[in-house]
CSV table of N, CA, C and O in Angstrom, one decimal:
chain,number,residue,atom,x,y,z
A,94,PRO,N,58.9,-62.8,186.3
A,94,PRO,CA,58.0,-64.0,186.0
A,94,PRO,C,57.7,-64.0,184.5
A,94,PRO,O,57.8,-63.1,183.8
A,95,ILE,N,57.4,-65.2,184.1
A,95,ILE,CA,57.1,-65.5,182.7
A,95,ILE,C,56.0,-64.6,182.1
A,95,ILE,O,56.0,-64.2,181.0
A,96,LEU,N,55.0,-64.4,182.9
A,96,LEU,CA,53.8,-63.6,182.4
A,96,LEU,C,54.2,-62.2,182.1
A,96,LEU,O,53.6,-61.6,181.2
A,97,ASN,N,55.3,-61.7,182.7
A,97,ASN,CA,55.7,-60.3,182.4
A,97,ASN,C,56.4,-60.3,181.0
A,97,ASN,O,56.6,-59.2,180.5
A,98,ALA,N,56.8,-61.4,180.5
A,98,ALA,CA,57.5,-61.5,179.2
A,98,ALA,C,56.5,-61.3,178.0
A,98,ALA,O,56.9,-60.8,177.0
A,99,LEU,N,55.2,-61.6,178.2
A,99,LEU,CA,54.3,-61.5,177.1
A,99,LEU,C,54.2,-60.2,176.4
A,99,LEU,O,54.4,-60.1,175.2
A,100,PRO,N,54.0,-59.1,177.2
A,100,PRO,CA,53.9,-57.8,176.5
A,100,PRO,C,55.2,-57.4,175.8
A,100,PRO,O,55.2,-56.8,174.7
A,101,HIS,N,56.4,-57.9,176.3
A,101,HIS,CA,57.6,-57.6,175.7
A,101,HIS,C,57.8,-58.3,174.4
A,101,HIS,O,58.3,-57.8,173.4
A,102,LEU,N,57.4,-59.6,174.4
A,102,LEU,CA,57.5,-60.4,173.1
A,102,LEU,C,56.5,-59.9,172.1
A,102,LEU,O,56.8,-59.8,170.9
A,103,GLN,N,55.3,-59.5,172.5
A,103,GLN,CA,54.4,-58.9,171.6
A,103,GLN,C,54.9,-57.6,171.0
A,103,GLN,O,54.7,-57.3,169.8
A,104,ALA,N,55.6,-56.8,171.8
A,104,ALA,CA,56.2,-55.5,171.3
A,104,ALA,C,57.3,-55.9,170.3
A,104,ALA,O,57.5,-55.2,169.3
A,105,ALA,N,58.1,-56.9,170.6
A,105,ALA,CA,59.2,-57.3,169.8
A,105,ALA,C,58.7,-57.8,168.4
A,105,ALA,O,59.3,-57.5,167.4
A,106,VAL,N,57.5,-58.5,168.4
A,106,VAL,CA,56.9,-58.9,167.1
A,106,VAL,C,56.5,-57.7,166.3
A,106,VAL,O,56.6,-57.7,165.1
A,107,ARG,N,55.9,-56.7,167.0
A,107,ARG,CA,55.5,-55.5,166.3
A,107,ARG,C,56.7,-54.8,165.6
A,107,ARG,O,56.6,-54.3,164.5
A,108,LEU,N,57.8,-54.8,166.4
A,108,LEU,CA,59.0,-54.1,165.9
A,108,LEU,C,59.7,-54.9,164.8
A,108,LEU,O,60.3,-54.4,163.9
A,109,ARG,N,59.7,-56.3,164.9
A,109,ARG,CA,60.4,-57.1,164.0
A,109,ARG,C,59.5,-58.3,163.6
A,109,ARG,O,59.7,-59.4,164.0
A,110,PRO,N,58.5,-58.0,162.8
A,110,PRO,CA,57.5,-59.0,162.5
A,110,PRO,C,58.0,-60.2,161.6
A,110,PRO,O,57.4,-61.2,161.6
A,111,ASN,N,59.2,-60.0,161.0
A,111,ASN,CA,59.8,-61.1,160.2
A,111,ASN,C,60.8,-61.9,160.9
A,111,ASN,O,61.6,-62.6,160.2
A,112,ASP,N,60.9,-61.7,162.2
A,112,ASP,CA,61.9,-62.5,163.0
A,112,ASP,C,61.3,-63.8,163.5
A,112,ASP,O,60.4,-63.8,164.4
A,113,SER,N,61.7,-64.9,162.8
A,113,SER,CA,61.0,-66.2,163.2
A,113,SER,C,61.4,-66.6,164.6
A,113,SER,O,60.5,-67.2,165.3
A,114,ASN,N,62.5,-66.2,165.1
A,114,ASN,CA,62.9,-66.6,166.5
A,114,ASN,C,62.0,-65.9,167.5
A,114,ASN,O,61.5,-66.5,168.5
A,115,ILE,N,61.7,-64.6,167.3
A,115,ILE,CA,60.8,-63.9,168.2
A,115,ILE,C,59.4,-64.6,168.2
A,115,ILE,O,58.7,-64.8,169.2
A,116,ARG,N,58.9,-64.9,167.0
A,116,ARG,CA,57.6,-65.5,166.8
A,116,ARG,C,57.6,-66.9,167.5
A,116,ARG,O,56.6,-67.3,168.1
A,117,THR,N,58.7,-67.7,167.4
A,117,THR,CA,58.7,-69.0,168.0
A,117,THR,C,58.7,-68.8,169.6
A,117,THR,O,58.0,-69.5,170.3
A,118,ASN,N,59.4,-67.8,170.1
A,118,ASN,CA,59.4,-67.6,171.5
A,118,ASN,C,58.0,-67.1,172.0
A,118,ASN,O,57.6,-67.6,173.1
A,119,LEU,N,57.4,-66.3,171.2
A,119,LEU,CA,56.0,-65.9,171.6
A,119,LEU,C,55.1,-67.1,171.6
A,119,LEU,O,54.3,-67.2,172.5
A,120,GLY,N,55.2,-67.9,170.6
A,120,GLY,CA,54.4,-69.1,170.5
A,120,GLY,C,54.6,-70.0,171.7
A,120,GLY,O,53.6,-70.5,172.3
A,121,ALA,N,55.8,-70.2,172.1
A,121,ALA,CA,56.1,-71.0,173.2
A,121,ALA,C,55.5,-70.5,174.5
A,121,ALA,O,55.0,-71.2,175.3
A,122,LEU,N,55.6,-69.2,174.7
A,122,LEU,CA,55.0,-68.6,175.9
A,122,LEU,C,53.5,-68.7,175.9
A,122,LEU,O,52.9,-69.1,176.9
A,123,LEU,N,52.9,-68.5,174.7
A,123,LEU,CA,51.4,-68.6,174.6
A,123,LEU,C,51.0,-70.1,174.9
A,123,LEU,O,50.0,-70.3,175.6
A,124,ALA,N,51.8,-71.0,174.4
A,124,ALA,CA,51.5,-72.4,174.7
A,124,ALA,C,51.6,-72.7,176.2
A,124,ALA,O,50.7,-73.5,176.7
A,125,THR,N,52.6,-72.2,176.8
A,125,THR,CA,52.8,-72.4,178.2
A,125,THR,C,51.6,-71.9,179.0
A,125,THR,O,51.2,-72.4,180.0
A,126,GLU,N,50.9,-70.8,178.5
A,126,GLU,CA,49.8,-70.2,179.2
A,126,GLU,C,48.5,-70.9,178.7
A,126,GLU,O,47.4,-70.5,179.2
A,127,GLY,N,48.6,-72.0,177.9
A,127,GLY,CA,47.4,-72.7,177.5
A,127,GLY,C,46.7,-72.0,176.3
A,127,GLY,O,45.6,-72.5,176.0
A,128,ARG,N,47.2,-71.0,175.7
A,128,ARG,CA,46.6,-70.3,174.6
A,128,ARG,C,47.1,-71.0,173.3
A,128,ARG,O,47.8,-70.4,172.5
A,129,LEU,N,46.6,-72.2,173.1
A,129,LEU,CA,47.2,-73.1,172.1
A,129,LEU,C,46.9,-72.6,170.6
A,129,LEU,O,47.7,-72.7,169.8
A,130,GLU,N,45.7,-72.1,170.4
A,130,GLU,CA,45.3,-71.6,169.1
A,130,GLU,C,46.3,-70.5,168.6
A,130,GLU,O,46.8,-70.4,167.5
A,131,GLU,N,46.5,-69.5,169.6
A,131,GLU,CA,47.4,-68.4,169.3
A,131,GLU,C,48.8,-68.9,169.1
A,131,GLU,O,49.5,-68.4,168.2
A,132,ALA,N,49.2,-69.9,169.9
A,132,ALA,CA,50.6,-70.4,169.8
A,132,ALA,C,50.8,-71.1,168.5
A,132,ALA,O,51.8,-70.9,167.8
A,133,ILE,N,49.8,-71.8,168.0
A,133,ILE,CA,49.9,-72.5,166.7
A,133,ILE,C,50.1,-71.5,165.6
A,133,ILE,O,50.9,-71.7,164.7
A,134,GLY,N,49.3,-70.4,165.7
A,134,GLY,CA,49.4,-69.4,164.7
A,134,GLY,C,50.8,-68.8,164.6
A,134,GLY,O,51.4,-68.6,163.6
A,135,GLU,N,51.4,-68.5,165.8
A,135,GLU,CA,52.8,-68.0,165.8
A,135,GLU,C,53.8,-69.0,165.3
A,135,GLU,O,54.7,-68.6,164.6
A,136,PHE,N,53.6,-70.2,165.6
A,136,PHE,CA,54.6,-71.2,165.1
A,136,PHE,C,54.5,-71.3,163.6
A,136,PHE,O,55.5,-71.5,162.9
A,137,GLN,N,53.2,-71.3,163.1
A,137,GLN,CA,53.0,-71.3,161.7
A,137,GLN,C,53.6,-70.1,161.0
A,137,GLN,O,54.3,-70.2,159.9
A,138,ARG,N,53.5,-68.9,161.6
A,138,ARG,CA,54.1,-67.7,161.0
A,138,ARG,C,55.6,-67.8,161.0
A,138,ARG,O,56.3,-67.5,160.1
A,139,ALA,N,56.2,-68.4,162.1
A,139,ALA,CA,57.6,-68.5,162.2
A,139,ALA,C,58.1,-69.5,161.1
A,139,ALA,O,59.1,-69.2,160.5
A,140,LEU,N,57.4,-70.5,160.9
A,140,LEU,CA,57.8,-71.5,159.9
A,140,LEU,C,57.6,-70.9,158.4
A,140,LEU,O,58.3,-71.3,157.5
A,141,ALA,N,56.6,-70.1,158.3
A,141,ALA,CA,56.5,-69.4,157.0
A,141,ALA,C,57.7,-68.5,156.7
A,141,ALA,O,58.2,-68.4,155.5
A,142,LEU,N,58.3,-67.9,157.7
A,142,LEU,CA,59.5,-67.1,157.6
A,142,LEU,C,60.7,-67.9,157.5
A,142,LEU,O,61.7,-67.5,156.8
A,143,ASN,N,60.8,-69.0,158.2
A,143,ASN,CA,62.0,-69.9,158.2
A,143,ASN,C,61.5,-71.4,158.3
A,143,ASN,O,61.4,-71.9,159.4
A,144,PRO,N,61.3,-72.0,157.2
A,144,PRO,CA,60.8,-73.4,157.2
A,144,PRO,C,61.7,-74.4,157.8
A,144,PRO,O,61.3,-75.5,158.2
A,145,ASN,N,63.0,-74.0,158.0
A,145,ASN,CA,63.9,-75.0,158.6
A,145,ASN,C,64.1,-74.8,160.1
A,145,ASN,O,65.0,-75.4,160.7
A,146,ASP,N,63.2,-74.0,160.7
A,146,ASP,CA,63.3,-73.7,162.2
A,146,ASP,C,62.8,-75.0,162.9
A,146,ASP,O,61.6,-75.2,163.1
A,147,THR,N,63.8,-75.8,163.4
A,147,THR,CA,63.4,-77.0,164.0
A,147,THR,C,62.7,-76.8,165.4
A,147,THR,O,61.8,-77.6,165.7
A,148,SER,N,63.0,-75.7,166.0
A,148,SER,CA,62.3,-75.5,167.3
A,148,SER,C,60.8,-75.2,167.0
A,148,SER,O,59.9,-75.7,167.7
A,149,ALA,N,60.5,-74.4,166.0
A,149,ALA,CA,59.2,-74.0,165.7
A,149,ALA,C,58.4,-75.3,165.2
A,149,ALA,O,57.3,-75.5,165.5
A,150,GLN,N,59.1,-76.1,164.4
A,150,GLN,CA,58.5,-77.4,164.0
A,150,GLN,C,58.1,-78.3,165.2
A,150,GLN,O,57.0,-78.8,165.2
A,151,LYS,N,59.0,-78.4,166.1
A,151,LYS,CA,58.8,-79.2,167.3
A,151,LYS,C,57.6,-78.7,168.1
A,151,LYS,O,56.7,-79.4,168.5
A,152,TYR,N,57.7,-77.4,168.4
A,152,TYR,CA,56.7,-76.7,169.2
A,152,TYR,C,55.3,-76.8,168.6
A,152,TYR,O,54.3,-76.9,169.2
A,153,LEU,N,55.3,-76.6,167.2
A,153,LEU,CA,54.0,-76.7,166.5
A,153,LEU,C,53.4,-78.0,166.6
A,153,LEU,O,52.2,-78.2,166.9
A,154,ALA,N,54.2,-79.1,166.5
A,154,ALA,CA,53.7,-80.4,166.6
A,154,ALA,C,53.1,-80.7,168.0
A,154,ALA,O,52.0,-81.3,168.2
A,155,GLN,N,53.9,-80.2,169.0
A,155,GLN,CA,53.4,-80.4,170.4
A,155,GLN,C,52.1,-79.6,170.7
A,155,GLN,O,51.2,-80.1,171.3
A,156,ALA,N,52.1,-78.4,170.2
A,156,ALA,CA,50.9,-77.6,170.4
A,156,ALA,C,49.6,-78.1,169.7
A,156,ALA,O,48.6,-78.2,170.3
A,157,LYS,N,49.8,-78.6,168.5
A,157,LYS,CA,48.7,-79.3,167.8
A,157,LYS,C,48.2,-80.5,168.5
A,157,LYS,O,47.0,-80.8,168.6
A,158,SER,N,49.2,-81.3,169.0
A,158,SER,CA,48.8,-82.5,169.8
A,158,SER,C,48.0,-82.1,171.0
A,158,SER,O,47.0,-82.7,171.3
A,159,ALA,N,48.5,-81.2,171.8
A,159,ALA,CA,47.8,-80.7,173.0
A,159,ALA,C,46.5,-80.1,172.7
A,159,ALA,O,45.5,-80.4,173.4
A,160,PHE,N,46.4,-79.4,171.6
A,160,PHE,CA,45.1,-78.8,171.2
A,160,PHE,C,44.1,-79.9,170.8
A,160,PHE,O,42.9,-79.8,171.2
A,161,SER,N,44.5,-80.9,170.1
A,161,SER,CA,43.6,-81.9,169.7
A,161,SER,C,43.1,-82.7,170.9
A,161,SER,O,42.0,-83.2,171.0
A,162,VAL,N,44.0,-82.9,171.9
A,162,VAL,CA,43.6,-83.6,173.1
A,162,VAL,C,42.6,-82.8,173.9
A,162,VAL,O,41.6,-83.3,174.3
A,163,GLY,N,42.9,-81.5,174.0
A,163,GLY,CA,42.0,-80.6,174.7
A,163,GLY,C,40.6,-80.5,174.0
A,163,GLY,O,39.6,-80.4,174.7
A,164,ALA,N,40.6,-80.5,172.7
A,164,ALA,CA,39.4,-80.4,171.9
A,164,ALA,C,38.5,-81.6,172.0
A,164,ALA,O,37.3,-81.5,171.9
A,165,SER,N,39.2,-82.7,172.3
A,165,SER,CA,38.4,-84.0,172.3
A,165,SER,C,37.8,-84.2,173.7
A,165,SER,O,37.0,-85.2,173.9
A,166,ARG,N,38.1,-83.4,174.6
A,166,ARG,CA,37.5,-83.6,176.0
A,166,ARG,C,36.1,-83.0,176.1
A,166,ARG,O,35.7,-82.2,175.6
């Protein structure tokens, strides 16, 4: 299950903190769990490492949009 992936992705980030793909994947999983603030942080870190990461760009925009909708409720 997807929830079992979280500790593995967190461990991967600790081992390879400069890997933007791992950070993007962690952000996507956090967003799926509704942990949008954490997800946004991971997408921002991924983009700091690789500004051309189109997946991180897309996911960041989606997470920010979902966060602003949730915050306005």
